[in-house]
PDB file of C-alpha atoms in Angstrom:
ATOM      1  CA  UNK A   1      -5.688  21.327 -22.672  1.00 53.00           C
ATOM      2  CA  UNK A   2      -3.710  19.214 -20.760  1.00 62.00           C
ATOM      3  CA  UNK A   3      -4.991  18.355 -17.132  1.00 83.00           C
ATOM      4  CA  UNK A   4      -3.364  19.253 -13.740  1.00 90.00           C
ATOM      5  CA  UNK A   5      -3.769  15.512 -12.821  1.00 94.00           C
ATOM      6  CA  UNK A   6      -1.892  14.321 -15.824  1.00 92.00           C
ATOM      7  CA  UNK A   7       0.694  16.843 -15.748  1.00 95.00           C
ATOM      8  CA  UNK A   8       0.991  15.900 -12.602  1.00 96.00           C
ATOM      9  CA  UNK A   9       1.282  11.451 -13.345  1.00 97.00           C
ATOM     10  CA  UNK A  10       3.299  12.000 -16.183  1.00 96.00           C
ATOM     11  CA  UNK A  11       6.042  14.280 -14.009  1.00 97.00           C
ATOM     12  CA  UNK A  12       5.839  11.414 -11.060  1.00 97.00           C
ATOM     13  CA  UNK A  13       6.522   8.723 -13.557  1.00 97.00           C
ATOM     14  CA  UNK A  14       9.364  11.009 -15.470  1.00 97.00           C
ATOM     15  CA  UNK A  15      10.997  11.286 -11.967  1.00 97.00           C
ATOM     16  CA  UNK A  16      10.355   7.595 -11.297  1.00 98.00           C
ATOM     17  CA  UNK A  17      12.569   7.116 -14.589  1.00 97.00           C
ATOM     18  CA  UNK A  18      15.253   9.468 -13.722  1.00 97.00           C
ATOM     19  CA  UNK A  19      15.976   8.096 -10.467  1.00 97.00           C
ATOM     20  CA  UNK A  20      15.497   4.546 -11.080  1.00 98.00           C
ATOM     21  CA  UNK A  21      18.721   5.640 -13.694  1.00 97.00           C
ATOM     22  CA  UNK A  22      20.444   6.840 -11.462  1.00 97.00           C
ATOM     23  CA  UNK A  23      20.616   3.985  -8.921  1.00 97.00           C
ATOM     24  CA  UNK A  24      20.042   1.341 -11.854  1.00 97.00           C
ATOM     25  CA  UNK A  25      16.611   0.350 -10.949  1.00 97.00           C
ATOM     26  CA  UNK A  26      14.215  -1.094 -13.491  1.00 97.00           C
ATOM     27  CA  UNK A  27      11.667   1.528 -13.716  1.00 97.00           C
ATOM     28  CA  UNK A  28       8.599  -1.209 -13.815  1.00 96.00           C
ATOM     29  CA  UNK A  29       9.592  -2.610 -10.297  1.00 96.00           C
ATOM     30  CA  UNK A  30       8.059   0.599  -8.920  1.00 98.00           C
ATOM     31  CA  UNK A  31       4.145   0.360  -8.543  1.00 98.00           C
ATOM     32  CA  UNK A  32       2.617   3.613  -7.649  1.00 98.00           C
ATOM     33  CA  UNK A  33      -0.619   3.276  -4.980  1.00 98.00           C
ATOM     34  CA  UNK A  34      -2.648   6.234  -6.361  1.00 98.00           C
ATOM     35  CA  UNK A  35      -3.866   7.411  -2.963  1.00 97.00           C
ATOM     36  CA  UNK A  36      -7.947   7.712  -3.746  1.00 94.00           C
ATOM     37  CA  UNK A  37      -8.580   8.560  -0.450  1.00 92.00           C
ATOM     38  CA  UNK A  38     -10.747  12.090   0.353  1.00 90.00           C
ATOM     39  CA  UNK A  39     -10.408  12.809  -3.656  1.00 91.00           C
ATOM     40  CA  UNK A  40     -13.424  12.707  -5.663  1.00 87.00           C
ATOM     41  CA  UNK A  41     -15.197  10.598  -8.624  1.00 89.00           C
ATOM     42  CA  UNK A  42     -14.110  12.830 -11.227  1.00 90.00           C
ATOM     43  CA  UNK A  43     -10.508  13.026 -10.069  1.00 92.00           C
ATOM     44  CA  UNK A  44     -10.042   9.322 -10.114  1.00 93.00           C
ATOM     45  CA  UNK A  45     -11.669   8.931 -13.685  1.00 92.00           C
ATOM     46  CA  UNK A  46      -9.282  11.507 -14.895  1.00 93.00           C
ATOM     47  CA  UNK A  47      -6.606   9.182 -13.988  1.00 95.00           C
ATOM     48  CA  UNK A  48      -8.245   6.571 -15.486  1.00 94.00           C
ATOM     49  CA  UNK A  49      -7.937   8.106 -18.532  1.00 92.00           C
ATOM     50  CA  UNK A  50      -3.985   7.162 -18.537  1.00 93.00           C
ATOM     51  CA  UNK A  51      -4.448   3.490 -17.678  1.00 93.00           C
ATOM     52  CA  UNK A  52      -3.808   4.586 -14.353  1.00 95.00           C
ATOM     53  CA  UNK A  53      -5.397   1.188 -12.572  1.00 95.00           C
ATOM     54  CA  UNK A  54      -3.631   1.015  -8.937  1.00 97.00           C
ATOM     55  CA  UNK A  55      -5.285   2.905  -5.933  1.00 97.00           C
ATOM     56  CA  UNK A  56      -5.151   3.040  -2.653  1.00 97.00           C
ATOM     57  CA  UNK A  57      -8.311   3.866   0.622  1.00 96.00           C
ATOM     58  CA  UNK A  58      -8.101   3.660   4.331  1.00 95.00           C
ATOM     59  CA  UNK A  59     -11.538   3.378   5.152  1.00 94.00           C
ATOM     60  CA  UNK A  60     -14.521   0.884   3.730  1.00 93.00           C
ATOM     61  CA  UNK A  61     -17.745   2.852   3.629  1.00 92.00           C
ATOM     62  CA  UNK A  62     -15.627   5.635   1.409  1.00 92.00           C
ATOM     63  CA  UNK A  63     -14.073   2.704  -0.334  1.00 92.00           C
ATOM     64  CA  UNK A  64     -17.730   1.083  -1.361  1.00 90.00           C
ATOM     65  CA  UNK A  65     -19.853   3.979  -1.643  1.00 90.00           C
ATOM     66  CA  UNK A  66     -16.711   5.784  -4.391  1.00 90.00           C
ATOM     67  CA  UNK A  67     -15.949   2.277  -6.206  1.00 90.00           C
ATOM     68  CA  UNK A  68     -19.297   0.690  -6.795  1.00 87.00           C
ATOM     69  CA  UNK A  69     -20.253   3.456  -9.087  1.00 84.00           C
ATOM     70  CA  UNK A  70     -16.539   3.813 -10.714  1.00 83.00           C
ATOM     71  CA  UNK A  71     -16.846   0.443 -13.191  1.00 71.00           C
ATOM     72  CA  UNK A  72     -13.489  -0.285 -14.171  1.00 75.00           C
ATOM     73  CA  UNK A  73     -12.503  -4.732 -14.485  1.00 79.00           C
ATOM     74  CA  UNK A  74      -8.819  -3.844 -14.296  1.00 88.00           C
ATOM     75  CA  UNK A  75      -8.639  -1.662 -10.850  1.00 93.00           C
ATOM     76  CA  UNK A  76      -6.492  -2.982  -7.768  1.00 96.00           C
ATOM     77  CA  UNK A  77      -7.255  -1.638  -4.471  1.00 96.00           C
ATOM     78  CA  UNK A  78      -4.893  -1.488  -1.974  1.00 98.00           C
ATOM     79  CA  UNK A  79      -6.284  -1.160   1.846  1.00 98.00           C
ATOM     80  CA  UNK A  80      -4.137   1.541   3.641  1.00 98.00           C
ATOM     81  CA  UNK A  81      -5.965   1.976   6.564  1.00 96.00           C
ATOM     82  CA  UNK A  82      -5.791   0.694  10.521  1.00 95.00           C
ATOM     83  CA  UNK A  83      -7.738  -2.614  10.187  1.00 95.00           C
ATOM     84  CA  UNK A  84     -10.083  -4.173  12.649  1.00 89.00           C
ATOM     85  CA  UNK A  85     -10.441  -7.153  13.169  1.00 87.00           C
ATOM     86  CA  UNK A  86     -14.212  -6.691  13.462  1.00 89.00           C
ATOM     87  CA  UNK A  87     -14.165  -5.125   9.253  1.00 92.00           C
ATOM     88  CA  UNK A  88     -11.473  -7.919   7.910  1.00 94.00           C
ATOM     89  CA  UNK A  89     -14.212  -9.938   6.105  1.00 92.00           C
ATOM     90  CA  UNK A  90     -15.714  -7.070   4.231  1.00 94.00           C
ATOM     91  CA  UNK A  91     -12.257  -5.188   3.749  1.00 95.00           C
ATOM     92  CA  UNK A  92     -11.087  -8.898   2.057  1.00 95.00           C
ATOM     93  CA  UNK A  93     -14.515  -8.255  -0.063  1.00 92.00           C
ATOM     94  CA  UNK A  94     -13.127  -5.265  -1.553  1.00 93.00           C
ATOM     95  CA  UNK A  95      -9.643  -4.999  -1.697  1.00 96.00           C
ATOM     96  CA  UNK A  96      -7.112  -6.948  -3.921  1.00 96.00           C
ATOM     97  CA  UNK A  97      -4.361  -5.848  -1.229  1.00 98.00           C
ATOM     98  CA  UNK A  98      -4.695  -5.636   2.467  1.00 98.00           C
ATOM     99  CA  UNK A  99      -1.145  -3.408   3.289  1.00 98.00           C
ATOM    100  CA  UNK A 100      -1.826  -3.313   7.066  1.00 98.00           C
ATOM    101  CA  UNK A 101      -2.056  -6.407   8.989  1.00 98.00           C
ATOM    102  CA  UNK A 102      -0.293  -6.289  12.810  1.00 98.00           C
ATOM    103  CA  UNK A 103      -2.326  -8.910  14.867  1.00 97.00           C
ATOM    104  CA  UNK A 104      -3.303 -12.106  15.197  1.00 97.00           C
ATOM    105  CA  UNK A 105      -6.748 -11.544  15.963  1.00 96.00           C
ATOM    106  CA  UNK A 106      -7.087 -10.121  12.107  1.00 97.00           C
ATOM    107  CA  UNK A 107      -4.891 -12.882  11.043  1.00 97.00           C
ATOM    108  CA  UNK A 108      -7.180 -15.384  12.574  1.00 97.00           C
ATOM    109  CA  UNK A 109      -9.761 -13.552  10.913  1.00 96.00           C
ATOM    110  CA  UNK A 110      -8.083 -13.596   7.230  1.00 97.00           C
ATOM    111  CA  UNK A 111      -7.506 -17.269   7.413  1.00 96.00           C
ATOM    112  CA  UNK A 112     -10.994 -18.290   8.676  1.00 95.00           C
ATOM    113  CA  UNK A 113     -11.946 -16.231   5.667  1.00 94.00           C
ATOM    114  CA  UNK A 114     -10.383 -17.735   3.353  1.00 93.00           C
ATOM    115  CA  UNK A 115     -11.224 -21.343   4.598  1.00 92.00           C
ATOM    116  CA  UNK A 116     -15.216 -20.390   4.094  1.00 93.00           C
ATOM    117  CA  UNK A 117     -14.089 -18.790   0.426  1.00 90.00           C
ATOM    118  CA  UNK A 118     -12.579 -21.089  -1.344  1.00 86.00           C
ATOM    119  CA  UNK A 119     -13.600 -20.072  -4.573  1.00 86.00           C
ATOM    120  CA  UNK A 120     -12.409 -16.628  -3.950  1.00 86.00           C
ATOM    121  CA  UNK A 121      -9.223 -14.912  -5.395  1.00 86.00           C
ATOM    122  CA  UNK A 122      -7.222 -14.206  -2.335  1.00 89.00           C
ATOM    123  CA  UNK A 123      -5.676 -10.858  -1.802  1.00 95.00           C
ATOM    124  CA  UNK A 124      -2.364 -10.535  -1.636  1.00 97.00           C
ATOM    125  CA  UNK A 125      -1.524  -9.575   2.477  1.00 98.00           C
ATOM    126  CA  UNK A 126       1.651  -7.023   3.958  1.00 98.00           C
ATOM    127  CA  UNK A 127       2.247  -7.037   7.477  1.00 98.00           C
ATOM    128  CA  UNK A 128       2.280  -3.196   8.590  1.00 98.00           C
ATOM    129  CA  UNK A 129       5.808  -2.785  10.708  1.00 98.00           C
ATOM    130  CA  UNK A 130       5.835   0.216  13.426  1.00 98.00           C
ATOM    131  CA  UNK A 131       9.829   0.929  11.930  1.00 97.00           C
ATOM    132  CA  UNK A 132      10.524   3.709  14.007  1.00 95.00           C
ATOM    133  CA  UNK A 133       9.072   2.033  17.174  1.00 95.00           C
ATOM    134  CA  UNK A 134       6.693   4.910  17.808  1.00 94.00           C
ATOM    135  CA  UNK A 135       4.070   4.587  20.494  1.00 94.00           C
ATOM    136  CA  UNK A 136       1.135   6.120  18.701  1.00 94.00           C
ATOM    137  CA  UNK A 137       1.591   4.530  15.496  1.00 94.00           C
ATOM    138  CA  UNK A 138       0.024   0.880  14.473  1.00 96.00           C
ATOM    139  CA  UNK A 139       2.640  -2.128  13.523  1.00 98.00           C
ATOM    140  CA  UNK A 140       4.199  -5.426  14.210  1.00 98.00           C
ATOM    141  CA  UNK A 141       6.955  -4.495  16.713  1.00 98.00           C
ATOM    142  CA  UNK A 142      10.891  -4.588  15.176  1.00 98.00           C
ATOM    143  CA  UNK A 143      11.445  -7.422  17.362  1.00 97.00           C
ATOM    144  CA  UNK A 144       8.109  -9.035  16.638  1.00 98.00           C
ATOM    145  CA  UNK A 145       8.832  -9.686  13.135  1.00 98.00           C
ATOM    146  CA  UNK A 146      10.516 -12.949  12.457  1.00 97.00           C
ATOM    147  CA  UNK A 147       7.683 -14.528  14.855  1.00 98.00           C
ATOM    148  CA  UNK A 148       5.024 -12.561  13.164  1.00 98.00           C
ATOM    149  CA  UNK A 149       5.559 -14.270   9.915  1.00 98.00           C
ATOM    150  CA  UNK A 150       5.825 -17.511  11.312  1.00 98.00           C
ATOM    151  CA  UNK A 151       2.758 -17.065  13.309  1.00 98.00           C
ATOM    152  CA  UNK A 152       0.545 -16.254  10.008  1.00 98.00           C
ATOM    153  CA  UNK A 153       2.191 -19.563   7.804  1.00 97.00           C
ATOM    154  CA  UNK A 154       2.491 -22.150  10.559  1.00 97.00           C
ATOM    155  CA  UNK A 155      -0.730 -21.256  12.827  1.00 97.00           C
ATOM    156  CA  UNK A 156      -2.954 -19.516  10.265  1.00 97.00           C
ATOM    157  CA  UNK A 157      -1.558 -20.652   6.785  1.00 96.00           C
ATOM    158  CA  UNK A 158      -1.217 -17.354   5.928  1.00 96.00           C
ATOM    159  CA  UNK A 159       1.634 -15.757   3.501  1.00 96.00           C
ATOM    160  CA  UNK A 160       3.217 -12.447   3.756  1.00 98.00           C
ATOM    161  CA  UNK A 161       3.306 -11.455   0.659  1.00 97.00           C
ATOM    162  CA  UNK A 162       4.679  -7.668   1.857  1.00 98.00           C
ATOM    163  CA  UNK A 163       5.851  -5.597   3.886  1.00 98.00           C
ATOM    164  CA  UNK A 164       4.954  -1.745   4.687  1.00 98.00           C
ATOM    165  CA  UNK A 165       5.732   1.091   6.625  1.00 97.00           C
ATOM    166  CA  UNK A 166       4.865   4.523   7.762  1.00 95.00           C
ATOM    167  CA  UNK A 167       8.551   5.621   9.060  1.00 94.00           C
ATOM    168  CA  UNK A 168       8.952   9.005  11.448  1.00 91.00           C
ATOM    169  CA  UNK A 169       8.607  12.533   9.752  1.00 82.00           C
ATOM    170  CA  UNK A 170      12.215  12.766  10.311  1.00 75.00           C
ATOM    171  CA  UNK A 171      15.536  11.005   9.580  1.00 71.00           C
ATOM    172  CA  UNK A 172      13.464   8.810   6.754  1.00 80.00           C
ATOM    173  CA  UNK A 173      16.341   7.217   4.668  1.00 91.00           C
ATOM    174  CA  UNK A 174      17.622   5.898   8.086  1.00 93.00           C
ATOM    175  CA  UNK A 175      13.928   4.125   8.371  1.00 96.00           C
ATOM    176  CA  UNK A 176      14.117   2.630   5.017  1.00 97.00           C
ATOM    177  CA  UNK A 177      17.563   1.489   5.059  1.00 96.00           C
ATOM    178  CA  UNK A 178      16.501  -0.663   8.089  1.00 97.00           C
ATOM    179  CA  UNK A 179      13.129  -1.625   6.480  1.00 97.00           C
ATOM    180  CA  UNK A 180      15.008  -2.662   3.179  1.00 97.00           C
ATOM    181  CA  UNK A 181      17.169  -4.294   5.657  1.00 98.00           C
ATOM    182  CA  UNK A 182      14.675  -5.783   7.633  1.00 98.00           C
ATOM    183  CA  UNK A 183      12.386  -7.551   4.434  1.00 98.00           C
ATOM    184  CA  UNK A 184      15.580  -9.366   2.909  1.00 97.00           C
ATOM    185  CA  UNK A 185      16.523 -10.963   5.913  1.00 97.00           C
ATOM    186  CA  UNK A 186      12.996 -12.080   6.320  1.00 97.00           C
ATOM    187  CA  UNK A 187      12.698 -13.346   2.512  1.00 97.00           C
ATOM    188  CA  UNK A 188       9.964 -10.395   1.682  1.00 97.00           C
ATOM    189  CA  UNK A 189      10.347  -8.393  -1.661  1.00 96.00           C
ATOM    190  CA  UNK A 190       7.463  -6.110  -1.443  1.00 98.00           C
ATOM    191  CA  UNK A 191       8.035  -3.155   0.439  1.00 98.00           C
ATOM    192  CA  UNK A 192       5.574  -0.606   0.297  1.00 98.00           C
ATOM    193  CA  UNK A 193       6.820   2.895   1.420  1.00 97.00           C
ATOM    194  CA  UNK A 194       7.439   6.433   0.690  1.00 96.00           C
ATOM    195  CA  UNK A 195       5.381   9.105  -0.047  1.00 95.00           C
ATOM    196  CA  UNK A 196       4.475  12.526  -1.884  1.00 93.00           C
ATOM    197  CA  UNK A 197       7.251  14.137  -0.004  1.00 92.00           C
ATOM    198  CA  UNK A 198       9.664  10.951   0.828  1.00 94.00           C
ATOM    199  CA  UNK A 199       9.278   8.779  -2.251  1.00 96.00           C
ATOM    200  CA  UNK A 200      12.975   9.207  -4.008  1.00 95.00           C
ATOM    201  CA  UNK A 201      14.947   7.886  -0.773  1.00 95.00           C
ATOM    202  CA  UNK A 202      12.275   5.314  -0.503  1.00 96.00           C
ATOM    203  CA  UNK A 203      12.810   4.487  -4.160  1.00 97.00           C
ATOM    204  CA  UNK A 204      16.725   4.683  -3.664  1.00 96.00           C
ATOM    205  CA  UNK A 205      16.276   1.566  -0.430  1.00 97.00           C
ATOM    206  CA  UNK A 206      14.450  -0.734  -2.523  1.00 97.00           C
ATOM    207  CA  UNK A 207      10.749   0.368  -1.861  1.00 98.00           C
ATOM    208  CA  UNK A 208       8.414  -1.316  -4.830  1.00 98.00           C
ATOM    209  CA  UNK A 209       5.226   0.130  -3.790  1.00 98.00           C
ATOM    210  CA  UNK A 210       5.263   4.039  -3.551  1.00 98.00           C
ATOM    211  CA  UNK A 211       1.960   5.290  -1.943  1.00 98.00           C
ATOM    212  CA  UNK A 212       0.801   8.956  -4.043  1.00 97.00           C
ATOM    213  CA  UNK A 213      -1.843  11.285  -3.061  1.00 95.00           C
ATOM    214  CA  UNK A 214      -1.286  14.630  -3.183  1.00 93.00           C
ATOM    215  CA  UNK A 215       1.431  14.705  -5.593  1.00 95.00           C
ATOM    216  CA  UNK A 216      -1.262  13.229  -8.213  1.00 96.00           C
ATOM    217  CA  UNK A 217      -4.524  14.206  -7.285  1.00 93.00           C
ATOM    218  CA  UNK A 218      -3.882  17.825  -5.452  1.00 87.00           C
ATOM    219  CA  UNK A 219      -4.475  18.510  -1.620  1.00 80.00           C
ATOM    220  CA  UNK A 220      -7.667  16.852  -0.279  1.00 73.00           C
ATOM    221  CA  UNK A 221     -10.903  18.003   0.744  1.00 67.00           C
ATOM    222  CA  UNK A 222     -11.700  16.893   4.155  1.00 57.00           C
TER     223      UNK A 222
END
C-alpha cells in the first residue's frame, strides 16, 4: 500500500508538471527543498525511497544529530535557518547550501573559511533578502542589495550563487514579481521561494528552488 508521503511527492511533482505547462517552464528547473526540519528518521527514509535526495534544516544540532545516522552519498542539504556568525564554520561543515546569508560579519566568516579549507568542496551561498521590508524578519535590505553582492566578491571573494526569500503572508505574487525582478537585474538565477501554501505563484515568477514541508512530510511535531 501506497504511502501518505509518496502520494503526497508524486501529487507535488504532478502539479509541478502541470503548471510548469501552463506557463512553459521546463519542469527540471524546479528543485524542491524537502523541508526535514521537526520530521522524523523514518519520514525522511520514506522519501528516500523515491530518489528523493534534496532537503532542507534550520538548525545544526537537529541537522547533525538526524543526518549522521541517515547514510545516504547523494543527499544535499540546504541551510534554511537564521545564521550566526558564531555557527558559520560548522553550518559550512554540513551543508552543501547555505540559503541565508545577510551580513558581513558571516561573510567574513565564510571567506576566512574557505581560505583555511582549501581542499574542501565549497557550498554553494544565497543571500537571504528581507523582500517585503519587514522589521522582524532577517535579510539584506531592498536597497542593500547591489552593494551586498559587491561587498561578498570584491572584499571577501565570495559569489552569490542565489538568492532567497521569505515574502509577507499576504499579497505574495506582488513579492515575487519584485524578487524575480530584483535577481535578473543583479545577474542571479537561483531564486529560492515559495512554499506548501505559495509555491504555484512562486513557480509562475521564476522561483527554481521551492522549499516543501508539510505538503510532503505532514504537519510537524514540535
Amino acid at each position: 500500500m501506497e504511502s501518505n508521503i509518496a502520494k503526497n511527492y508524486k501529487n507535488l511533482k504532478l502539479n509541478i508538471f502541470n503548471i510548469c505547462k501552463k506557463i512553459n517552464r521546463n519542469p527540471s528547473e524546479i528543485n524542491i527543498v524537502a523541508v526535514s526540519k521537526k520530521q522524523n528518521k523514518s519520514k525522511i527514509e520514506e522519501l528516500l525511497k523515491y530518489n528523493h535526495n534534496c532537503y532542507g534544516e534550520n538548525t545544526l544540532q537537529e541537522t547533525q544529530d538526524k543526518w549522521s545516522i541517515i547514510k545516504n552519498d547523494k543527499i544535499t542539504l540546504h541551510y534554511i535557518g537564521a545564521l550566526q556568525s558564531k555557527k558559520v564554520q560548522d553550518i559550512l561543515n554540513s551543508f552543501n547550501v547555505i540559503e541565508t546569508l545577510d551580513t558581513e560579519s558571516s561573510a567574513n566568516k565564510i571567506a576566512k573559511y574557505i581560505v583555511n579549507n582549501p581542499n574542501k568542496k565549497k557550498a554553494k551561498i544565497y543571500m537571504q533578502i528581507n523582500i517585503g521590508e519587514e522589521p522582524q524578519k532577517r535579510g539584506v535590505p531592498i536597497s542593500d542589495v547591489g552593494y551586498f553582492i559587491k561587498m561578498c566578491k570584491e572584499r571577501y571573494n565570495i559569489k552569490i550563487d542565489g538568492a532567497m526569500c521569505l515574502p509577507p503572508i499576504s499579497s505574495n505574487a506582488k513579492y515575487f514579481k519584485l524578487m524575480n525582478e530584483i535577481c535578473f537585474n543583479n545577474n542571479i538565477h537561483d531564486i529560492s521561494m515559495g512554499m506548501s501554501n505559495d509555491y504555484v505563484e512562486a513557480i509562475k515568477y521564476g522561483s527554481t528552488n521551492i522549499r516543501i514541508g508539510t505538503s510532503i512530510f505532514g504537519k510537524r511535531k514540535y
